[in-house]
Tab-separated table of C-alpha atoms and ligand atoms in Angstrom:
chain	number	residue	atom	x	y	z
A	269	MET	CA	-36.885	8.293	-21.550
A	270	ASN	CA	-36.878	10.440	-18.640
A	271	LEU	CA	-36.750	7.317	-16.473
A	272	ASP	CA	-33.914	6.008	-18.549
A	273	LEU	CA	-31.704	9.028	-17.723
A	274	SER	CA	-32.206	9.010	-14.099
A	275	SER	CA	-31.496	5.378	-13.947
A	276	ALA	CA	-28.156	5.725	-15.609
A	277	LEU	CA	-24.984	4.569	-13.741
A	278	LEU	CA	-22.112	7.070	-12.827
A	279	PRO	CA	-19.146	6.682	-15.032
A	280	VAL	CA	-16.215	5.207	-13.299
A	281	PRO	CA	-13.257	7.628	-13.199
A	282	THR	CA	-10.026	6.171	-14.533
A	283	GLY	CA	-6.316	7.330	-14.268
A	284	ALA	CA	-4.462	8.643	-11.269
A	285	TYR	CA	-6.167	8.294	-7.787
A	286	GLN	CA	-6.412	12.010	-7.352
A	287	ILE	CA	-9.393	14.153	-6.302
A	288	SER	CA	-9.826	17.410	-8.300
A	289	SER	CA	-10.028	20.840	-6.425
A	290	LEU	CA	-13.270	22.140	-7.424
A	291	PRO	CA	-16.457	20.030	-8.035
A	292	THR	CA	-16.751	20.396	-11.836
A	293	GLU	CA	-20.336	21.227	-12.335
A	294	ARG	CA	-22.742	22.213	-9.650
A	295	SER	CA	-21.211	21.707	-6.338
A	296	LEU	CA	-22.962	20.226	-3.298
A	297	ALA	CA	-22.374	20.468	0.374
A	298	PHE	CA	-21.791	16.759	1.053
A	299	SER	CA	-21.042	13.526	-0.837
A	300	LEU	CA	-21.368	10.347	1.036
A	301	VAL	CA	-19.763	7.246	-0.612
A	302	VAL	CA	-21.200	3.787	0.346
A	303	PRO	CA	-18.726	1.198	-0.939
A	304	THR	CA	-20.372	-2.267	-1.397
A	305	TYR	CA	-19.492	-5.807	-2.233
A	306	ASN	CA	-22.227	-8.433	-1.843
A	307	GLU	CA	-24.510	-6.033	0.143
A	308	SER	CA	-27.740	-6.608	-1.782
A	309	ARG	CA	-29.743	-7.500	1.384
A	310	ASN	CA	-28.493	-4.320	2.958
A	311	ILE	CA	-28.458	-1.511	0.416
A	312	GLY	CA	-32.149	-0.803	0.333
A	313	GLN	CA	-32.405	-0.224	4.098
A	314	ILE	CA	-29.292	1.841	4.276
A	315	VAL	CA	-30.224	4.039	1.316
A	316	GLU	CA	-33.535	4.630	2.895
A	317	ILE	CA	-32.199	5.569	6.525
A	318	LEU	CA	-29.450	7.905	5.031
A	319	THR	CA	-31.851	9.531	2.734
A	320	GLN	CA	-34.302	10.325	5.606
A	321	LEU	CA	-31.413	11.656	7.698
A	322	LEU	CA	-29.801	13.863	4.981
A	323	ASP	CA	-33.212	15.098	3.415
A	324	GLN	CA	-33.703	16.797	6.923
A	325	ALA	CA	-29.999	17.986	7.514
A	326	LEU	CA	-29.171	19.131	3.927
A	327	PRO	CA	-32.252	19.086	1.643
A	328	ASN	CA	-31.176	18.783	-2.068
A	329	ASP	CA	-27.679	19.619	-1.093
A	330	TYR	CA	-26.078	16.180	-0.756
A	331	GLU	CA	-25.714	12.998	-2.817
A	332	LEU	CA	-25.236	9.403	-1.897
A	333	ILE	CA	-22.858	7.419	-3.899
A	334	VAL	CA	-22.972	3.674	-4.071
A	335	VAL	CA	-19.782	2.236	-5.372
A	336	ASP	CA	-20.216	-1.419	-6.071
A	337	ASP	CA	-17.494	-3.767	-7.447
A	338	ASP	CA	-19.607	-5.696	-9.616
A	339	SER	CA	-20.817	-7.874	-6.797
A	340	PRO	CA	-21.815	-11.509	-7.757
A	341	ASP	CA	-25.123	-10.817	-5.812
A	342	ARG	CA	-25.741	-7.874	-8.128
A	343	THR	CA	-25.798	-5.223	-5.481
A	344	TRP	CA	-25.336	-2.568	-8.168
A	345	GLU	CA	-28.556	-3.658	-9.784
A	346	VAL	CA	-30.523	-3.528	-6.776
A	347	ALA	CA	-29.166	-0.031	-6.075
A	348	GLN	CA	-29.903	0.917	-9.710
A	349	ARG	CA	-33.514	0.182	-9.295
A	350	LEU	CA	-33.573	2.409	-6.386
A	351	LEU	CA	-32.517	5.399	-8.487
A	352	PRO	CA	-36.024	6.744	-9.582
A	353	THR	CA	-37.185	6.715	-5.932
A	354	TYR	CA	-34.194	8.631	-4.503
A	355	PRO	CA	-33.215	11.705	-6.546
A	356	GLN	CA	-30.035	12.184	-4.580
A	357	LEU	CA	-28.797	8.739	-5.172
A	358	ARG	CA	-26.037	7.660	-7.680
A	359	VAL	CA	-24.626	4.373	-8.429
A	360	MET	CA	-21.213	3.382	-9.756
A	361	ARG	CA	-20.593	-0.107	-10.850
A	362	ARG	CA	-16.971	-0.867	-11.231
A	363	GLN	CA	-16.022	-3.858	-13.280
A	364	SER	CA	-12.288	-3.340	-13.829
A	365	ASP	CA	-11.024	-3.187	-10.259
A	366	ARG	CA	-11.757	-4.302	-6.794
A	367	GLY	CA	-10.866	-3.174	-3.394
A	368	LEU	CA	-12.377	-1.109	-0.714
A	369	SER	CA	-9.937	1.898	-0.742
A	370	THR	CA	-9.966	2.371	-4.549
A	371	ALA	CA	-13.723	2.174	-4.435
A	372	VAL	CA	-13.911	4.894	-2.013
A	373	ILE	CA	-11.473	7.187	-3.990
A	374	ARG	CA	-13.296	6.511	-7.332
A	375	GLY	CA	-16.491	7.525	-5.704
A	376	TRP	CA	-15.113	10.830	-4.434
A	377	GLN	CA	-13.681	11.366	-7.666
A	378	GLY	CA	-17.092	11.326	-9.225
A	379	ALA	CA	-18.575	13.342	-6.422
A	380	HIS	CA	-19.599	17.144	-6.424
A	381	GLY	CA	-19.472	17.565	-2.640
A	382	GLU	CA	-17.208	20.131	-0.785
A	383	ILE	CA	-17.414	17.554	2.181
A	384	LEU	CA	-16.496	13.896	1.165
A	385	GLY	CA	-17.570	10.966	3.362
A	386	VAL	CA	-17.586	7.324	3.552
A	387	ILE	CA	-19.944	4.947	5.508
A	388	ASP	CA	-19.984	1.051	5.443
A	389	GLY	CA	-23.060	-0.325	3.329
A	390	ASP	CA	-23.783	-3.133	5.865
A	391	LEU	CA	-25.461	-0.928	8.630
A	392	GLN	CA	-22.525	-1.614	11.067
A	393	HIS	CA	-21.942	2.072	11.245
A	394	PRO	CA	-24.776	3.743	12.897
A	395	PRO	CA	-26.239	6.422	10.472
A	396	GLU	CA	-27.252	9.011	13.120
A	397	VAL	CA	-23.584	9.667	13.841
A	398	LEU	CA	-23.363	11.194	10.578
A	399	LEU	CA	-25.062	14.470	11.604
A	400	LYS	CA	-22.356	14.751	14.461
A	401	LEU	CA	-19.520	14.337	11.977
A	402	LEU	CA	-21.145	16.925	9.572
A	403	HIS	CA	-21.401	19.335	12.463
A	404	ALA	CA	-17.799	18.833	13.343
A	405	LEU	CA	-16.800	19.725	9.698
A	406	ARG	CA	-18.998	22.808	9.718
A	407	THR	CA	-17.511	24.037	12.815
A	408	GLY	CA	-13.918	24.055	11.500
A	409	ALA	CA	-12.597	20.449	11.515
A	410	ASP	CA	-10.796	19.179	8.310
A	411	LEU	CA	-11.458	15.658	9.204
A	412	ALA	CA	-14.053	14.010	11.661
A	413	VAL	CA	-13.707	10.470	12.320
A	414	ALA	CA	-16.348	8.099	13.969
A	415	SER	CA	-14.271	6.308	16.682
A	416	ARG	CA	-14.967	3.167	18.638
A	417	HIS	CA	-12.358	4.371	21.217
A	418	VAL	CA	-13.671	7.605	22.535
A	419	GLU	CA	-16.577	8.577	24.908
A	420	GLY	CA	-19.633	7.009	23.536
A	421	GLY	CA	-17.858	4.432	21.421
A	422	GLY	CA	-17.462	0.554	21.508
A	423	THR	CA	-17.964	-2.721	19.884
A	424	SER	CA	-21.075	-4.476	20.494
A	425	ASP	CA	-20.165	-8.095	20.918
A	426	TRP	CA	-16.620	-8.556	19.770
A	427	GLY	CA	-14.718	-11.715	20.922
A	428	PHE	CA	-11.295	-11.573	22.478
A	429	ILE	CA	-9.383	-12.456	19.225
A	430	ARG	CA	-11.297	-9.915	17.195
A	431	ARG	CA	-10.412	-7.109	19.714
A	432	PHE	CA	-6.863	-8.311	20.035
A	433	LEU	CA	-6.386	-8.292	16.393
A	434	SER	CA	-7.910	-4.864	16.057
A	435	ARG	CA	-5.774	-3.473	18.808
A	436	GLY	CA	-2.632	-5.217	17.742
A	437	ALA	CA	-2.997	-3.730	14.195
A	438	GLN	CA	-3.217	-0.276	15.858
A	439	LEU	CA	-0.312	-0.903	18.107
A	440	VAL	CA	1.957	-2.024	15.089
A	441	GLY	CA	0.632	0.976	13.212
A	442	LEU	CA	1.806	3.236	16.225
A	443	ILE	CA	5.317	1.710	15.984
A	444	ILE	CA	5.625	1.894	12.256
A	445	LEU	CA	3.904	5.210	11.598
A	446	PRO	CA	3.308	7.166	14.798
A	447	GLY	CA	2.894	10.537	13.140
A	448	VAL	CA	-0.264	9.304	11.286
A	449	VAL	CA	-1.752	6.448	13.329
A	450	GLY	CA	-1.182	8.467	16.576
A	451	ARG	CA	-3.317	11.363	15.428
A	452	VAL	CA	-6.697	9.521	15.969
A	453	SER	CA	-8.031	7.150	18.449
A	454	ASP	CA	-9.357	4.698	16.042
A	455	PRO	CA	-7.219	4.679	12.785
A	456	MET	CA	-9.071	1.484	11.517
A	457	SER	CA	-12.226	3.483	11.175
A	458	GLY	CA	-13.966	3.507	7.761
A	459	TYR	CA	-16.525	5.975	8.774
A	460	PHE	CA	-15.361	9.476	8.419
A	461	MET	CA	-15.706	12.771	6.582
A	462	VAL	CA	-12.969	15.168	5.099
A	463	ARG	CA	-13.000	18.541	3.627
A	464	ARG	CA	-12.355	18.047	-0.033
A	465	SER	CA	-9.773	20.865	-0.070
A	466	ALA	CA	-7.655	19.031	2.392
A	467	ILE	CA	-7.153	15.989	0.039
A	468	ALA	CA	-7.414	17.608	-3.348
A	469	GLN	CA	-4.575	17.244	-5.631
A	470	CYS	CA	-2.863	14.796	-3.440
A	471	LEU	CA	-1.804	11.684	-5.208
A	472	LEU	CA	-3.457	8.883	-3.063
A	473	ASN	CA	-2.116	5.380	-2.964
A	474	PRO	CA	-5.076	2.890	-3.469
A	475	LEU	CA	-3.719	0.027	-1.370
A	476	GLY	CA	-5.667	-1.885	1.089
A	477	TYR	CA	-8.603	-1.610	3.186
A	478	LYS	CA	-7.743	1.557	5.422
A	479	ILE	CA	-8.497	4.626	3.410
A	480	LEU	CA	-8.259	6.763	6.576
A	481	LEU	CA	-4.610	6.277	6.828
A	482	GLU	CA	-4.125	7.506	3.456
A	483	VAL	CA	-6.183	10.724	3.975
A	484	ILE	CA	-4.248	11.472	7.240
A	485	GLY	CA	-0.902	10.463	5.666
A	486	ARG	CA	-1.152	12.280	2.455
A	487	GLY	CA	-3.797	15.047	3.109
A	488	GLN	CA	-3.363	18.395	4.541
A	489	ILE	CA	-5.175	17.755	7.720
A	490	GLN	CA	-4.916	20.499	10.382
A	491	ARG	CA	-7.902	20.006	12.871
A	492	ILE	CA	-9.363	16.426	13.586
A	493	ALA	CA	-12.581	15.822	15.457
A	494	GLU	CA	-13.757	12.375	16.705
A	495	VAL	CA	-17.288	11.208	17.478
A	496	GLY	CA	-17.908	8.186	19.463
A	497	TYR	CA	-19.806	5.268	17.867
A	498	VAL	CA	-20.806	1.635	18.643
A	499	PHE	CA	-19.716	-0.716	16.008
A	500	GLN	CA	-22.959	-2.702	15.188
A	501	GLU	CA	-23.264	-6.411	14.586
A	502	ARG	CA	-23.960	-7.297	10.896
A	503	GLN	CA	-27.473	-8.096	10.348
A	504	ALA	CA	-27.117	-9.618	6.712
A	505	GLY	CA	-24.327	-10.515	4.486
A	506	GLU	CA	-20.707	-11.188	5.705
A	507	SER	CA	-17.569	-9.310	6.273
A	508	LYS	CA	-14.931	-9.377	3.387
A	509	VAL	CA	-11.949	-9.208	5.688
A	510	THR	CA	-9.370	-11.966	5.470
A	511	TRP	CA	-5.818	-12.427	6.382
A	512	LYS	CA	-4.939	-10.649	3.049
A	513	GLN	CA	-6.253	-7.367	4.567
A	514	TYR	CA	-3.819	-7.499	7.518
A	515	VAL	CA	-0.936	-8.111	5.037
A	516	GLU	CA	-2.037	-5.270	2.828
A	517	TYR	CA	-2.338	-2.966	5.946
A	518	LEU	CA	1.402	-3.586	6.931
A	519	VAL	CA	2.566	-2.880	3.297
A	520	HIS	CA	0.435	0.173	3.352
A	521	LEU	CA	2.086	1.316	6.507
A	522	VAL	CA	5.462	0.856	5.417
A	523	LYS	CA	4.705	2.620	2.010
A	524	LEU	CA	3.264	5.552	3.870
A	525	ARG	CA	6.340	5.754	6.047
A	526	SER	CA	8.697	5.599	3.226
A	527	ARG	CA	6.660	7.981	1.034
A	528	GLY	CA	8.244	7.310	-2.226
A	529	ARG	CA	11.727	6.754	-0.694
A	530	ILE	CA	11.692	3.206	-1.850
A	531	SER	CA	10.873	4.153	-5.347
A	532	ARG	CA	13.363	6.781	-5.498
A	533	LEU	CA	16.115	4.432	-4.154
A	534	ASN	CA	14.931	1.919	-6.835
A	535	GLU	CA	15.253	4.578	-9.712
A	536	THR	CA	18.849	5.306	-8.538
A	537	PHE	CA	19.946	1.940	-8.006
A	538	GLN	CA	17.649	-0.253	-10.235
A	539	ILE	CA	17.204	-2.897	-7.610
A	540	GLY	CA	14.918	-5.203	-9.716
A	541	ARG	CA	17.294	-4.902	-12.743
A	542	PHE	CA	20.306	-5.692	-10.483
A	543	LEU	CA	18.629	-8.776	-9.221
A	544	ARG	CA	17.809	-10.103	-12.570
A	545	PHE	CA	21.368	-9.341	-13.679
A	546	GLY	CA	22.770	-11.237	-10.726
A	547	LEU	CA	20.379	-14.257	-11.678
A	548	VAL	CA	21.613	-14.110	-15.404
A	549	GLY	CA	25.087	-13.944	-14.028
A	550	LEU	CA	24.474	-17.211	-11.910
A	551	SER	CA	23.152	-18.953	-15.167
A	552	GLY	CA	26.305	-17.778	-16.847
A	553	PHE	CA	28.393	-19.700	-14.110
A	554	VAL	CA	26.525	-22.891	-14.686
A	555	VAL	CA	27.027	-22.662	-18.405
A	556	ASP	CA	30.711	-21.850	-18.078
A	557	MET	CA	31.271	-24.812	-15.767
A	558	ALA	CA	29.184	-27.286	-17.798
A	559	ALA	CA	30.779	-26.168	-21.082
A	560	PHE	CA	34.237	-26.301	-19.442
A	561	TYR	CA	33.606	-29.913	-18.376
A	562	PHE	CA	32.431	-31.171	-21.670
A	563	LEU	CA	35.293	-29.445	-23.588
A	564	ARG	CA	37.863	-30.915	-21.281
A	565	THR	CA	36.270	-34.435	-21.054
A	566	SER	CA	34.504	-35.074	-24.504
A	567	PHE	CA	36.646	-32.871	-26.710
A	568	THR	CA	39.951	-33.162	-24.722
A	569	LEU	CA	40.630	-29.543	-25.411
A	570	GLY	CA	43.608	-27.925	-23.759
A	571	ILE	CA	42.990	-26.040	-20.426
A	572	ALA	CA	43.599	-22.499	-21.956
A	573	ARG	CA	41.292	-23.207	-25.003
A	574	SER	CA	38.621	-24.847	-22.719
A	575	THR	CA	38.791	-21.893	-20.433
A	576	ILE	CA	38.288	-19.175	-23.310
A	577	LEU	CA	35.722	-21.045	-25.174
A	578	SER	CA	33.541	-21.930	-22.225
A	579	ALA	CA	33.780	-18.350	-20.701
A	580	GLU	CA	32.757	-16.967	-24.262
A	581	LEU	CA	29.685	-19.320	-24.285
A	582	ALA	CA	28.854	-17.857	-20.915
A	583	VAL	CA	29.044	-14.517	-22.191
A	584	VAL	CA	26.757	-15.274	-25.102
A	585	ASN	CA	24.357	-16.959	-22.765
A	586	ASN	CA	24.461	-13.696	-20.492
A	587	PHE	CA	24.108	-11.322	-23.163
A	588	CYS	CA	20.940	-13.201	-24.565
A	589	TRP	CA	19.183	-13.198	-21.255
A	590	ASN	CA	20.243	-9.739	-20.431
A	591	ASP	CA	19.177	-8.367	-23.669
A	592	LEU	CA	15.777	-10.134	-23.509
A	593	TRP	CA	15.100	-9.892	-19.914
A	594	THR	CA	17.394	-7.592	-17.659
A	595	PHE	CA	17.408	-4.714	-20.105
A	596	GLY	CA	14.827	-5.964	-22.300
A	597	ASP	CA	12.833	-2.473	-21.869
A	598	VAL	CA	16.002	-0.638	-23.184
A	599	ALA	CA	16.692	-3.245	-25.892
A	600	ARG	CA	13.199	-3.268	-27.485
A	601	GLU	CA	13.669	0.422	-28.274
A	602	GLN	CA	16.705	-0.428	-30.303
A	603	PRO	CA	15.778	-3.520	-32.283
A	604	LYS	CA	17.965	-3.201	-35.165
A	605	LYS	CA	20.512	-5.966	-35.866
A	606	ARG	CA	23.359	-3.510	-35.924
A	607	GLN	CA	22.290	-2.111	-32.619
A	608	ARG	CA	22.121	-5.496	-31.092
A	609	LEU	CA	25.567	-6.281	-32.491
A	610	LYS	CA	26.946	-3.026	-31.039
A	611	ARG	CA	25.534	-4.096	-27.556
A	612	PHE	CA	27.016	-7.530	-27.739
A	613	LEU	CA	30.477	-6.190	-28.500
A	614	LYS	CA	30.365	-3.671	-25.682
A	615	PHE	CA	28.984	-6.465	-23.349
A	616	ASN	CA	32.122	-8.561	-24.408
A	617	ALA	CA	34.474	-5.644	-23.684
A	618	VAL	CA	32.845	-5.099	-20.371
A	619	CYS	CA	33.121	-8.760	-19.396
A	620	LEU	CA	36.740	-8.751	-20.452
A	621	MET	CA	37.379	-5.767	-18.251
A	622	GLY	CA	35.620	-7.566	-15.453
A	623	ILE	CA	37.857	-10.525	-15.574
A	624	ILE	CA	40.926	-8.235	-15.614
A	625	LEU	CA	39.602	-6.273	-12.694
A	626	GLN	CA	38.756	-9.480	-10.878
A	627	THR	CA	42.241	-10.929	-11.465
A	628	LEU	CA	43.888	-7.798	-10.123
A	629	LEU	CA	41.543	-7.781	-7.087
A	630	VAL	CA	42.187	-11.452	-6.150
A	631	SER	CA	46.045	-10.976	-6.557
A	632	ALA	CA	45.904	-7.575	-4.637
A	633	MET	CA	44.135	-9.285	-1.715
A	634	TYR	CA	46.238	-12.270	-1.842
A	635	ASP	CA	49.556	-10.642	-2.289
A	636	LEU	CA	49.136	-7.360	-0.396
A	637	PHE	CA	46.864	-8.364	2.620
A	638	GLN	CA	47.499	-12.183	2.851
A	639	ILE	CA	43.831	-12.804	2.360
A	640	SER	CA	43.218	-16.411	1.335
A	641	GLU	CA	42.378	-16.880	-2.321
A	642	PHE	CA	39.070	-18.659	-1.550
A	643	VAL	CA	37.971	-15.595	0.424
A	644	ALA	CA	39.401	-13.192	-2.008
A	645	LYS	CA	37.816	-14.532	-4.942
A	646	PRO	CA	34.046	-14.320	-3.817
A	647	ILE	CA	34.790	-10.846	-2.508
A	648	ALA	CA	36.166	-10.036	-6.021
A	649	ILE	CA	33.249	-11.644	-7.761
A	650	ALA	CA	30.803	-9.481	-5.704
A	651	ILE	CA	32.631	-6.256	-6.591
A	652	VAL	CA	33.148	-7.176	-10.227
A	653	THR	CA	29.334	-8.052	-10.477
A	654	PHE	CA	28.461	-4.442	-9.329
A	655	TRP	CA	30.985	-2.993	-11.491
A	656	ASN	CA	29.844	-5.042	-14.508
A	657	PHE	CA	26.223	-4.148	-13.805
A	658	TRP	CA	26.893	-0.404	-13.582
A	659	ILE	CA	28.960	-0.176	-16.625
A	660	ASN	CA	26.530	-2.311	-18.791
A	661	LEU	CA	23.702	-0.055	-17.484
A	662	LYS	CA	25.611	3.141	-18.425
A	663	LEU	CA	27.177	1.761	-21.526
A	664	SER	CA	26.052	-1.358	-23.263
A	665	TRP	CA	22.160	-0.814	-22.917
A	666	ARG	CA	22.249	2.957	-23.663
A	667	VAL	CA	21.303	4.543	-26.965
A	668	THR	CA	23.680	2.792	-29.403
A	669	ASP	CA	22.709	4.680	-32.554
A	670	VAL	CA	22.240	8.460	-32.104
A	671	GLN	CA	20.723	9.744	-35.178
B	839	GDD	N1	-16.728	-1.554	-3.536
B	839	GDD	C1	-16.192	-2.441	-2.604
B	839	GDD	N2	-15.137	-3.035	-2.824
B	839	GDD	N3	-16.687	-2.463	-1.416
B	839	GDD	C2	-16.150	-3.246	-0.484
B	839	GDD	C3	-14.941	-4.289	-0.722
B	839	GDD	C4	-14.642	-4.142	-2.086
B	839	GDD	O1	-13.585	-4.727	-2.479
B	839	GDD	N4	-14.712	-4.896	0.311
B	839	GDD	C5	-15.632	-4.520	1.240
B	839	GDD	N5	-16.371	-3.668	0.856
B	839	GDD	C6	-17.540	-2.933	1.436
B	839	GDD	C7	-18.558	-3.791	2.304
B	839	GDD	O2	-19.454	-4.317	1.325
B	839	GDD	C8	-18.948	-2.869	3.401
B	839	GDD	O3	-19.980	-2.104	2.883
B	839	GDD	C9	-17.730	-2.285	3.804
B	839	GDD	O4	-16.939	-2.072	2.557
B	839	GDD	C10	-16.921	-2.871	4.814
B	839	GDD	O5	-16.478	-4.061	4.557
B	839	GDD	P1	-16.613	-5.107	5.687
B	839	GDD	O6	-16.262	-6.470	5.260
B	839	GDD	O7	-18.038	-5.220	6.237
B	839	GDD	O8	-15.790	-4.792	6.698
B	839	GDD	P2	-15.815	-5.003	8.445
B	839	GDD	O9	-16.979	-4.838	8.902
B	839	GDD	O10	-15.165	-6.265	8.692
B	839	GDD	O11	-14.661	-3.992	8.690
B	839	GDD	C11	-14.938	-2.679	8.988
B	839	GDD	O12	-14.248	-2.587	10.365
B	839	GDD	C12	-13.686	-1.310	10.506
B	839	GDD	C13	-13.616	-1.218	12.036
B	839	GDD	O13	-12.589	-1.806	12.394
B	839	GDD	C14	-14.503	-1.752	7.914
B	839	GDD	O14	-15.768	-1.373	7.512
B	839	GDD	C15	-13.894	-0.535	8.356
B	839	GDD	O15	-14.332	0.470	7.581
B	839	GDD	C16	-14.347	-0.271	9.735
B	839	GDD	O16	-13.875	0.946	10.184
B	840	MN	MN1	-18.713	-4.760	7.978
């Protein structure tokens, strides 16, 4: 029974990627997260080395947290079997999510340390450097980063292309986000420690591979220390880096740079909704033209009647798509037939206003400014589309039945 308890896996935190201020139960000096994916051949060795080091430096005052993303090679199971041997070891098996950064954050969320650290699980980060990083934090640094680009640092045997990609990524980072990337010599490092208080309560963004950018970009980091290290060659297993990580890195930089500006912009202007509205408008144009053609040729209806009828068909078409798709979220909250009918009538009124507005605009541009009607018309359509969208957003798909 005792054995059962000590072999239990750590529960995986859920919800926001936010680290709490105070370690919940008993606090420890240091928690070191080891993210793993298919590292079954390395995990035993790294746990042993780290334990030896930390048992000396911080006896009973640290924990090792392996966060495995349900590796196909069952790294989590191999680690779990080590639990009875290493009392400071914890193992988290994540089954719902994948990704290096989120794994690290989930690990820290389950940690009790006042200092939070991360180290790769493949022995490419030399474990002895830990002691220097710890020392830096204990002498006042908020963040200590193991760096390949300071005294004592380097890469063991990297080819030109790998060096080029790594430095290129750093350069791009410096251009897009100098205030964050420029603060350290090795912003790509995945080997560092940070004071919990410096990142607690910050809402972290779980994107990508480079968790250090997130820590510097969103945390309250005053003093930074760097310790040189030589990036070792992998002994077993393989790297998980693909082109996807480079793309994610770029998106990550832009996100950090805009820091919610994009989402605020979207809140105000509803960019996605507007694009959907525009697409629906385009489909309406096709319906309008096709109906007009058939009414004129197959039904030999007069010009005026064909125009009105085909336009109304387009309005019905647009209403259906907008109600289901563009404003679907709003519409679903008001599902009654009467409410839908109200929206439909309002939408008709807005469209009619739009046609009148368009006519006025084209005539004004043509008559007053001598702009060709074929230039004036698309300009007018663009203006009216904005107008229609705005009015529909504020009017048609609002609460229609206040109780
Ligand atoms: N839980 C989890 N989930 N762990 C992962 C995942 C994932 O999706 N992807 C990778 N890992 C683990 C690996 O098992 C390894 O322990 C560590 O994260 C680093 O992954 P590698 O794939 O070995 O990365 P690398 O060696 O190419 O790149 C390293 O290079 C940088 C220096 O430029 C990264 O480790 C960086 O942290 C390091 O600073
Ligand atoms: Mn590696």
